[in-house]
Coordinates of N, CA and C in Angstrom, one line a residue:
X1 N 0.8 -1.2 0.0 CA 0.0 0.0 0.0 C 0.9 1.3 0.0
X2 N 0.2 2.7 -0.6 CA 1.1 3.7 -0.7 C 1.6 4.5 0.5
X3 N 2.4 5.0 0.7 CA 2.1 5.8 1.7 C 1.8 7.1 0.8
X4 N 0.8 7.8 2.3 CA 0.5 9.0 1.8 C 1.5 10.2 1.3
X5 N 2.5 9.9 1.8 CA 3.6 11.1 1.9 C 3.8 10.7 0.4
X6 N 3.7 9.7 0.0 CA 4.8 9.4 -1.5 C 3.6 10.3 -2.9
X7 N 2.2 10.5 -2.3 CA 1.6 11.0 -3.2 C 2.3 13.2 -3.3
X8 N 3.1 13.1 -2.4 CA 3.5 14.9 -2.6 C 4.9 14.5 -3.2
X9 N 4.9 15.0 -3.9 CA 6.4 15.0 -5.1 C 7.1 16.2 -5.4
X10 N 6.3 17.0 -4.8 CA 7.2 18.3 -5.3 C 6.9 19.2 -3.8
X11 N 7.9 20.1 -3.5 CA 7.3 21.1 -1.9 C 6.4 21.8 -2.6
X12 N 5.6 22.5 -1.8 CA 4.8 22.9 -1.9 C 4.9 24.3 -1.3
X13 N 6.3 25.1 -1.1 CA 6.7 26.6 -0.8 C 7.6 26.1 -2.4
X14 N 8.5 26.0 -2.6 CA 9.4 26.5 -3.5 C 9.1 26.0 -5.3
X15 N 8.2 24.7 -4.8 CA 8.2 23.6 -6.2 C 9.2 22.8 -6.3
X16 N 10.1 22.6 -5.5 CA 11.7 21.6 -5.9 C 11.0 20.4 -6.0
X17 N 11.5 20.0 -6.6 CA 11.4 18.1 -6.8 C 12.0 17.3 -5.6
X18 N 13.0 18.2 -5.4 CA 13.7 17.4 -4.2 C 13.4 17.5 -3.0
X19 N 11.7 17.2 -2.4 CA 10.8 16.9 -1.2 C 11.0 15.6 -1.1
X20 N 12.1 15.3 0.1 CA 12.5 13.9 0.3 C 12.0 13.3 1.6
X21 N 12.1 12.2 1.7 CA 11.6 11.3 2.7 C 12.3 12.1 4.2
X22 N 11.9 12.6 5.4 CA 12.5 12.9 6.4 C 12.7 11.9 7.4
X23 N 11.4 11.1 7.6 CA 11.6 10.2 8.3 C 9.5 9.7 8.4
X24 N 9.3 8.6 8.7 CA 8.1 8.0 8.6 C 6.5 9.0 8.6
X25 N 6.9 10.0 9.2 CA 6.0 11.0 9.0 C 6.3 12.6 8.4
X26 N 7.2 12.1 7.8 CA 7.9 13.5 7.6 C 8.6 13.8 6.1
X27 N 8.4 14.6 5.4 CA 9.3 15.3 3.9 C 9.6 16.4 4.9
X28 N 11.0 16.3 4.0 CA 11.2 17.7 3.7 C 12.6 18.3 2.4
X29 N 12.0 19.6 2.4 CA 12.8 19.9 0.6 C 14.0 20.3 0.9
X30 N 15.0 19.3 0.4 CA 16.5 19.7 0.5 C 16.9 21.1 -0.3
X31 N 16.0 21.6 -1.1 CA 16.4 22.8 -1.2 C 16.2 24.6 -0.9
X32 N 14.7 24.5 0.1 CA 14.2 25.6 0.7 C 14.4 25.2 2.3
X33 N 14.4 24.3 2.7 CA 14.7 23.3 4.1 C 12.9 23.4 4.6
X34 N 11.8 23.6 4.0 CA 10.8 23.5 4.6 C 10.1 21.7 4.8
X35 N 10.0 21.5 6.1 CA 9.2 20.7 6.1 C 8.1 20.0 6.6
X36 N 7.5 19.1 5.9 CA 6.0 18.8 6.5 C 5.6 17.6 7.1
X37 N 5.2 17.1 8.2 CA 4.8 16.6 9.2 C 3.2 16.2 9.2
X38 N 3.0 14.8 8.7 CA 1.7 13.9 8.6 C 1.3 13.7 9.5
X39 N 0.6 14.2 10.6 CA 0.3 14.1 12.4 C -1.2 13.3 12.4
X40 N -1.5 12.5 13.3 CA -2.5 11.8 13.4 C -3.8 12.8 13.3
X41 N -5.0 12.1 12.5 CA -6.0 13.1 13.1 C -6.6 13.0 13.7
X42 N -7.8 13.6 14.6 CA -8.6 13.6 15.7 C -9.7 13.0 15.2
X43 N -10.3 12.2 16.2 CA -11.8 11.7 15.8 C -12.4 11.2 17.4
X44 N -13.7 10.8 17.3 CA -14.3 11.3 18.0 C -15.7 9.5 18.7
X45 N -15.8 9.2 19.6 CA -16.5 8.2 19.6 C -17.5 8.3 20.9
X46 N -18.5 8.2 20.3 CA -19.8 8.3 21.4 C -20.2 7.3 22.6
X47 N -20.1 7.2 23.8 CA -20.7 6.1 24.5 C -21.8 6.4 25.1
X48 N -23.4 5.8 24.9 CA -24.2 6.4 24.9 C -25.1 5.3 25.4
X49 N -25.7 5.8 26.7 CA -25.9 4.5 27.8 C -27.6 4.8 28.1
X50 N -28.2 4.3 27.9 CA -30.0 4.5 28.5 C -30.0 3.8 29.7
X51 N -31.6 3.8 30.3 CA -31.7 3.9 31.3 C -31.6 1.6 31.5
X52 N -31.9 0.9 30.5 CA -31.7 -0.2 30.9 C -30.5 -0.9 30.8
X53 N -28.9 -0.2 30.8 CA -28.2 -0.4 30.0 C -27.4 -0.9 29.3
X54 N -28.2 -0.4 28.2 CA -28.4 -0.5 27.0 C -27.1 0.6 26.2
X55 N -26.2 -0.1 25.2 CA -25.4 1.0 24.7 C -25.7 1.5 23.5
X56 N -26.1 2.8 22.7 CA -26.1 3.1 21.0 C -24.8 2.7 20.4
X57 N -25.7 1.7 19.8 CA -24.7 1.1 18.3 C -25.1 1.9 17.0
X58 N -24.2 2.1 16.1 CA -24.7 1.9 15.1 C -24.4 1.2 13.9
X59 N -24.8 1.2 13.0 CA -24.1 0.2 11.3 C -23.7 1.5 10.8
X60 N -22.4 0.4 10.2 CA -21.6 1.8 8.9 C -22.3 1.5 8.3
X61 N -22.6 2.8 7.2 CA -23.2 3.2 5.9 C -22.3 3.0 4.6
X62 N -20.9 2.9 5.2 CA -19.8 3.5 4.1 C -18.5 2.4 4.3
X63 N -18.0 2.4 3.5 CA -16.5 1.9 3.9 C -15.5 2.8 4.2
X64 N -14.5 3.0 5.0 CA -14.2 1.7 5.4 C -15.3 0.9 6.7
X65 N -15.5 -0.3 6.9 CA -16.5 -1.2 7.9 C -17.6 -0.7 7.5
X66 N -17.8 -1.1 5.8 CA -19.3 -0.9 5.6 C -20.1 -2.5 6.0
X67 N -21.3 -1.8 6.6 CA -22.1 -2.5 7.2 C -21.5 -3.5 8.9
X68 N -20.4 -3.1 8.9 CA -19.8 -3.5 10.4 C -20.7 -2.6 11.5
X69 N -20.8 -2.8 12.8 CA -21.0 -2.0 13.9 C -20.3 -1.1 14.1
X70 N -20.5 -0.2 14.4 CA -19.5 1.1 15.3 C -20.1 2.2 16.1
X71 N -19.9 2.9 16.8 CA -20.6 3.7 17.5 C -20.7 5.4 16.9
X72 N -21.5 6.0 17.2 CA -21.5 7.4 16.5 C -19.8 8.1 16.5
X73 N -20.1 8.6 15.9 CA -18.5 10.1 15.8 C -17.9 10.1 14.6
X74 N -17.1 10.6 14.8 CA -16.4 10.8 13.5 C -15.2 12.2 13.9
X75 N -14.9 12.6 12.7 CA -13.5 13.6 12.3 C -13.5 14.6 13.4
X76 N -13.0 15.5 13.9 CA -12.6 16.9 14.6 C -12.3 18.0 13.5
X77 N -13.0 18.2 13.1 CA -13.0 19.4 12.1 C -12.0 20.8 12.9
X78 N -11.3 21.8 11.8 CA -10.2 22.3 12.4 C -11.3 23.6 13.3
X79 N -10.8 24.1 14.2 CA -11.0 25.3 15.2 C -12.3 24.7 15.5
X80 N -12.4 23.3 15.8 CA -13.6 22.7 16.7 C -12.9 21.9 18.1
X81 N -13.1 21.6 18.8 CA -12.8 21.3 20.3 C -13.3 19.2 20.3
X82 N -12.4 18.9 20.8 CA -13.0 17.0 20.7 C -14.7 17.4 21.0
X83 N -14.9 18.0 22.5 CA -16.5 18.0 23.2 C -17.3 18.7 21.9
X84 N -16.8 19.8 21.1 CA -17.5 20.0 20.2 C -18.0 19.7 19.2
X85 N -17.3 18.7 18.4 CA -17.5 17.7 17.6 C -18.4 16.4 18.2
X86 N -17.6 15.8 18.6 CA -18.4 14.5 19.2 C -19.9 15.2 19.7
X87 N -20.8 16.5 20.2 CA -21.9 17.0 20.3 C -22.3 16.8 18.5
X88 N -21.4 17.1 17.9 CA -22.0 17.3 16.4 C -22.5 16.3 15.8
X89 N -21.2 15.2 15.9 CA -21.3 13.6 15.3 C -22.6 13.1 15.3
X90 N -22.7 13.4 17.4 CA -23.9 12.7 18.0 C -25.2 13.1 17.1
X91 N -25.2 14.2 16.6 CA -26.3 15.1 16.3 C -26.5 14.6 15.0
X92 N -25.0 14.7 13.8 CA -25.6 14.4 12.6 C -25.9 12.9 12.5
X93 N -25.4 11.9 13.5 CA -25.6 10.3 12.9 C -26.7 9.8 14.1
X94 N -27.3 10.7 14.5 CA -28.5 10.1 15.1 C -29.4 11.0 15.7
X95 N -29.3 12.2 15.6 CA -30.7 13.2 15.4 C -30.5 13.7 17.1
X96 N -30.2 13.1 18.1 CA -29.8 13.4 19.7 C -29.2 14.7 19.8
X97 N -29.8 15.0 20.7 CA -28.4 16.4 21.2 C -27.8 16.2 22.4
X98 N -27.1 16.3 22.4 CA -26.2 15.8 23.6 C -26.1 17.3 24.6
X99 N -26.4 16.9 25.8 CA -26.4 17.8 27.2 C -25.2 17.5 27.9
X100 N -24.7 16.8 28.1 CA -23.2 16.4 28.7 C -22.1 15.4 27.8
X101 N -21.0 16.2 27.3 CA -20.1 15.2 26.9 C -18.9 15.2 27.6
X102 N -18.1 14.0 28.1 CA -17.0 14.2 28.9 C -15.7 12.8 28.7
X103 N -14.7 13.1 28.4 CA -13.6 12.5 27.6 C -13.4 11.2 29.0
X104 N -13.4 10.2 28.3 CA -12.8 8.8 28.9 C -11.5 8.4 28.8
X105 N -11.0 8.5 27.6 CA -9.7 8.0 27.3 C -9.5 7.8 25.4
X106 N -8.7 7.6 25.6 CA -8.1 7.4 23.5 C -7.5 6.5 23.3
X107 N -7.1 5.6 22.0 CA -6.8 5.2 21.4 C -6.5 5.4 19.6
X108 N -5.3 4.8 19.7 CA -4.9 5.2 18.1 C -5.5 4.1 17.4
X109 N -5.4 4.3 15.7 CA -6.8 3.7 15.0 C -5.8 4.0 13.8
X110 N -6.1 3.5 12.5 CA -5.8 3.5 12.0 C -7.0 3.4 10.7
X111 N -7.0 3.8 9.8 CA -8.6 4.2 8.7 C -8.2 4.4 7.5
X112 N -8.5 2.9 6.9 CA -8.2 3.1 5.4 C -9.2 4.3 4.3
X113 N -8.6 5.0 4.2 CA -9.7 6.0 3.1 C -9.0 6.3 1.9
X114 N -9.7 6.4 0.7 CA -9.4 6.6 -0.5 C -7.8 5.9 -0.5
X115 N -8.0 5.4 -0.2 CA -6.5 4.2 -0.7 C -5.2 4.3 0.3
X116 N -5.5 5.3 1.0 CA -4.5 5.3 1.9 C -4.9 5.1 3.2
X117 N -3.8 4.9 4.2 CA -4.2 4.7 5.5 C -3.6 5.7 6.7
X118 N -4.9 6.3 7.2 CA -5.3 7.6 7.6 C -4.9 7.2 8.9
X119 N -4.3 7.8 9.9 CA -3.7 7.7 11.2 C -5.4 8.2 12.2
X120 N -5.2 8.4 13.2 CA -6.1 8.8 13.7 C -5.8 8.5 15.4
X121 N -6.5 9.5 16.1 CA -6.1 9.5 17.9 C -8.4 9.6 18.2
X122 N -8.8 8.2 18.5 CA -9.7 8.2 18.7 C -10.1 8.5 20.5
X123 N -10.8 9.6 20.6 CA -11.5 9.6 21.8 C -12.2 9.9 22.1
X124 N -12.5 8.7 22.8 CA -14.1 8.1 23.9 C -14.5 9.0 25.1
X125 N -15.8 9.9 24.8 CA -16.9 10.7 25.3 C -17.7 10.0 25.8
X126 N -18.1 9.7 27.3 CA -19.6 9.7 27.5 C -20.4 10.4 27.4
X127 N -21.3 10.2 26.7 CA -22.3 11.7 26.3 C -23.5 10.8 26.6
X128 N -24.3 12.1 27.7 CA -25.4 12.2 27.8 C -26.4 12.8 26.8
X129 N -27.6 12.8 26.6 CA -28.4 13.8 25.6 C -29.8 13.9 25.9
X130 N -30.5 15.0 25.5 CA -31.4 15.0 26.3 C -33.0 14.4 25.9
X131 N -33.1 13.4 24.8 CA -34.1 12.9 24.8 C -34.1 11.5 23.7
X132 N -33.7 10.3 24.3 CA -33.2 9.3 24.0 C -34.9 8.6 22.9
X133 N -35.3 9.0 23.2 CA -36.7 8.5 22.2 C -36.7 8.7 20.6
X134 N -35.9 9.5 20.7 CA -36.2 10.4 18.9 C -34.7 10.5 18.4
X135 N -34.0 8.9 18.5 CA -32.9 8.2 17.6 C -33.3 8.0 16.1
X136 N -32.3 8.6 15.3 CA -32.5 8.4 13.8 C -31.3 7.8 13.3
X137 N -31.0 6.9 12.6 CA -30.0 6.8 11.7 C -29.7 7.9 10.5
X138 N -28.7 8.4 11.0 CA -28.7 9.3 9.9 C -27.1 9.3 8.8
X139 N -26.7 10.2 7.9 CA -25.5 10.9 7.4 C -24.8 9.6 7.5
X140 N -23.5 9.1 8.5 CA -22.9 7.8 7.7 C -23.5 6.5 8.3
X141 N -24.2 6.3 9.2 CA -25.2 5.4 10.0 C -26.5 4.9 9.0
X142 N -25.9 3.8 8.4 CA -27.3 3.2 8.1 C -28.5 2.8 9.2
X143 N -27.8 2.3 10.6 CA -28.9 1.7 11.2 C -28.7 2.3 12.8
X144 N -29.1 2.1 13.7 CA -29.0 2.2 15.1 C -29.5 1.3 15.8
X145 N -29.0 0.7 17.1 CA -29.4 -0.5 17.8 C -28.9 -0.1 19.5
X146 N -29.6 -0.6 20.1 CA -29.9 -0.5 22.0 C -29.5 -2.1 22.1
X147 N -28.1 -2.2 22.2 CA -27.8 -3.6 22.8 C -27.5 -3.5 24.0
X148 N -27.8 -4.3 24.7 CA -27.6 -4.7 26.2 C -25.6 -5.1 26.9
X149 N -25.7 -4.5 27.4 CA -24.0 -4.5 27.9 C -23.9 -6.5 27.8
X150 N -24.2 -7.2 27.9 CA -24.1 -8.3 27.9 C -24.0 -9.0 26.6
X151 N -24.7 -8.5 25.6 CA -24.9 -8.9 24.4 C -24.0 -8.0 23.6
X152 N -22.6 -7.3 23.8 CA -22.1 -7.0 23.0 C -21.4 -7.7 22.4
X153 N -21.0 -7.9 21.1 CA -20.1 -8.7 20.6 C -18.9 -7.8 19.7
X154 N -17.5 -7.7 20.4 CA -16.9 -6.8 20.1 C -16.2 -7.5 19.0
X155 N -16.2 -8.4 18.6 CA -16.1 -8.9 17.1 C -16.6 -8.2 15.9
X156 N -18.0 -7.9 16.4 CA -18.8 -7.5 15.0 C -18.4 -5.7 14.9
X157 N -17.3 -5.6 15.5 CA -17.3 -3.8 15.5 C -16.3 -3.7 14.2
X158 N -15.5 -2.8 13.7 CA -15.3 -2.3 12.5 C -13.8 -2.1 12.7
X159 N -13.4 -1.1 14.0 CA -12.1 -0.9 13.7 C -11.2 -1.9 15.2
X160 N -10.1 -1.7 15.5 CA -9.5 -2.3 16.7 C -9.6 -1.0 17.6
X161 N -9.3 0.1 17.2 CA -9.4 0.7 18.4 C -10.7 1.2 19.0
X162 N -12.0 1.0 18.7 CA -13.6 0.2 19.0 C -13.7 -0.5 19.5
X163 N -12.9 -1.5 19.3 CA -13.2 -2.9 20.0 C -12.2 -2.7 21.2
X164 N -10.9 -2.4 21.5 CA -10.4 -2.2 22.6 C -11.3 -1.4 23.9
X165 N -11.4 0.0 22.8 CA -12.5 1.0 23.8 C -13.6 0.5 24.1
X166 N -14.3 -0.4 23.7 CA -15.6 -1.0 24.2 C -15.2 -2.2 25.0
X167 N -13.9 -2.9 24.9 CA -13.9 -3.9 26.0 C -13.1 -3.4 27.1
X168 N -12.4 -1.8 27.0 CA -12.7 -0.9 28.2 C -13.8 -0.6 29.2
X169 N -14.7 0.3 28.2 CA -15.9 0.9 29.0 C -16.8 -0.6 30.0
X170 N -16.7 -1.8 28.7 CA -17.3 -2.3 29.8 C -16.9 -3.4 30.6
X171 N -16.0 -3.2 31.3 CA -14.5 -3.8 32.4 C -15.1 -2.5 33.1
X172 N -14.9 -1.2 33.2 CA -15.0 -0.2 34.0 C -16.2 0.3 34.1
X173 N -17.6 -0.3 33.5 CA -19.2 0.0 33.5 C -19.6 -1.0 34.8
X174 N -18.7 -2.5 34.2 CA -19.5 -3.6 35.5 C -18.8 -3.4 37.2

């Protein structure tokens, strides 16, 4: 598989050709000395508990883990805050508005997209919201499901760092 860095061939301050390998995450142009740094991106993962508890799942819509399980969230968009996103996620992939979100812990992930493979620092929100009745599958959520902490099956989840984080929460839920 490619790496990402090999798709920039030229800097992108001077135009040299000579934007060389610096090290695993890194070019830089032997002839302006600028260089650029591939840094993980932020993303974002919902744990979202009702009153029987019960956790929100949802189904991917999309690849990568199309039709796998995974829980709401998604990207950190730039001059947005982890709590502000993960409110948004919650919002676009299941119609919820979240009244309390509060950081558990992270894990790195790794996310095949458009051919390459996208770094990523996933972190796990408990988020509360204020009216669990009026769940929609929405934006990349084909489906949504209320499974019972007992009946999870962290097999059927999509990425590893989901399935770690969920055989966290629920070690530290029982």
């Amino acid at each position: 598989m490619m790496h990402v860095l090999d798709k920039f061939q030229y800097c992108p301050i001077c135009g040299s050709p000579h934007f060389e390998i610096n090290n695993i995450k890194s070019k830089k142009c032997k002839d302006c000395g600028f260089s650029y740094y591939l840094n993980a991106s932020s993303a974002t993962v919902a744990l979202i508990v009702n009153e029987k508890d019960e956790l929100l799942v949802v189904r991917r819509k999309n690849d990568p883990g199309k039709d796998m399980l995974d829980m709401p969230g998604g990207f950190v968009d730039m001059d947005e805050t982890g709590e502000e996103a993960m409110a948004r996620e919650v919002k676009e992939e299941t119609g919820l508005e979240a009244t309390e979100v509060s950081y558990q812990f992270s894990y790195p992930n790794t996310y095949l997209y458009s051919g390459f493979l996208v770094h990523t620092l996933d972190m796990f929100f408990k988020v509360k919201v204020k009216d669990l009745s009026h769940v929609e599958a929405m934006d990349d959520a084909a489906a949504y499901y209320w499974i019972p902490f007992s009946e999870i099956d962290i097999d059927k989840f999509a990425f590893d760092s989901i399935k770690k984080g969920l055989t966290r929460f629920l070690k530290d839920f029982r």
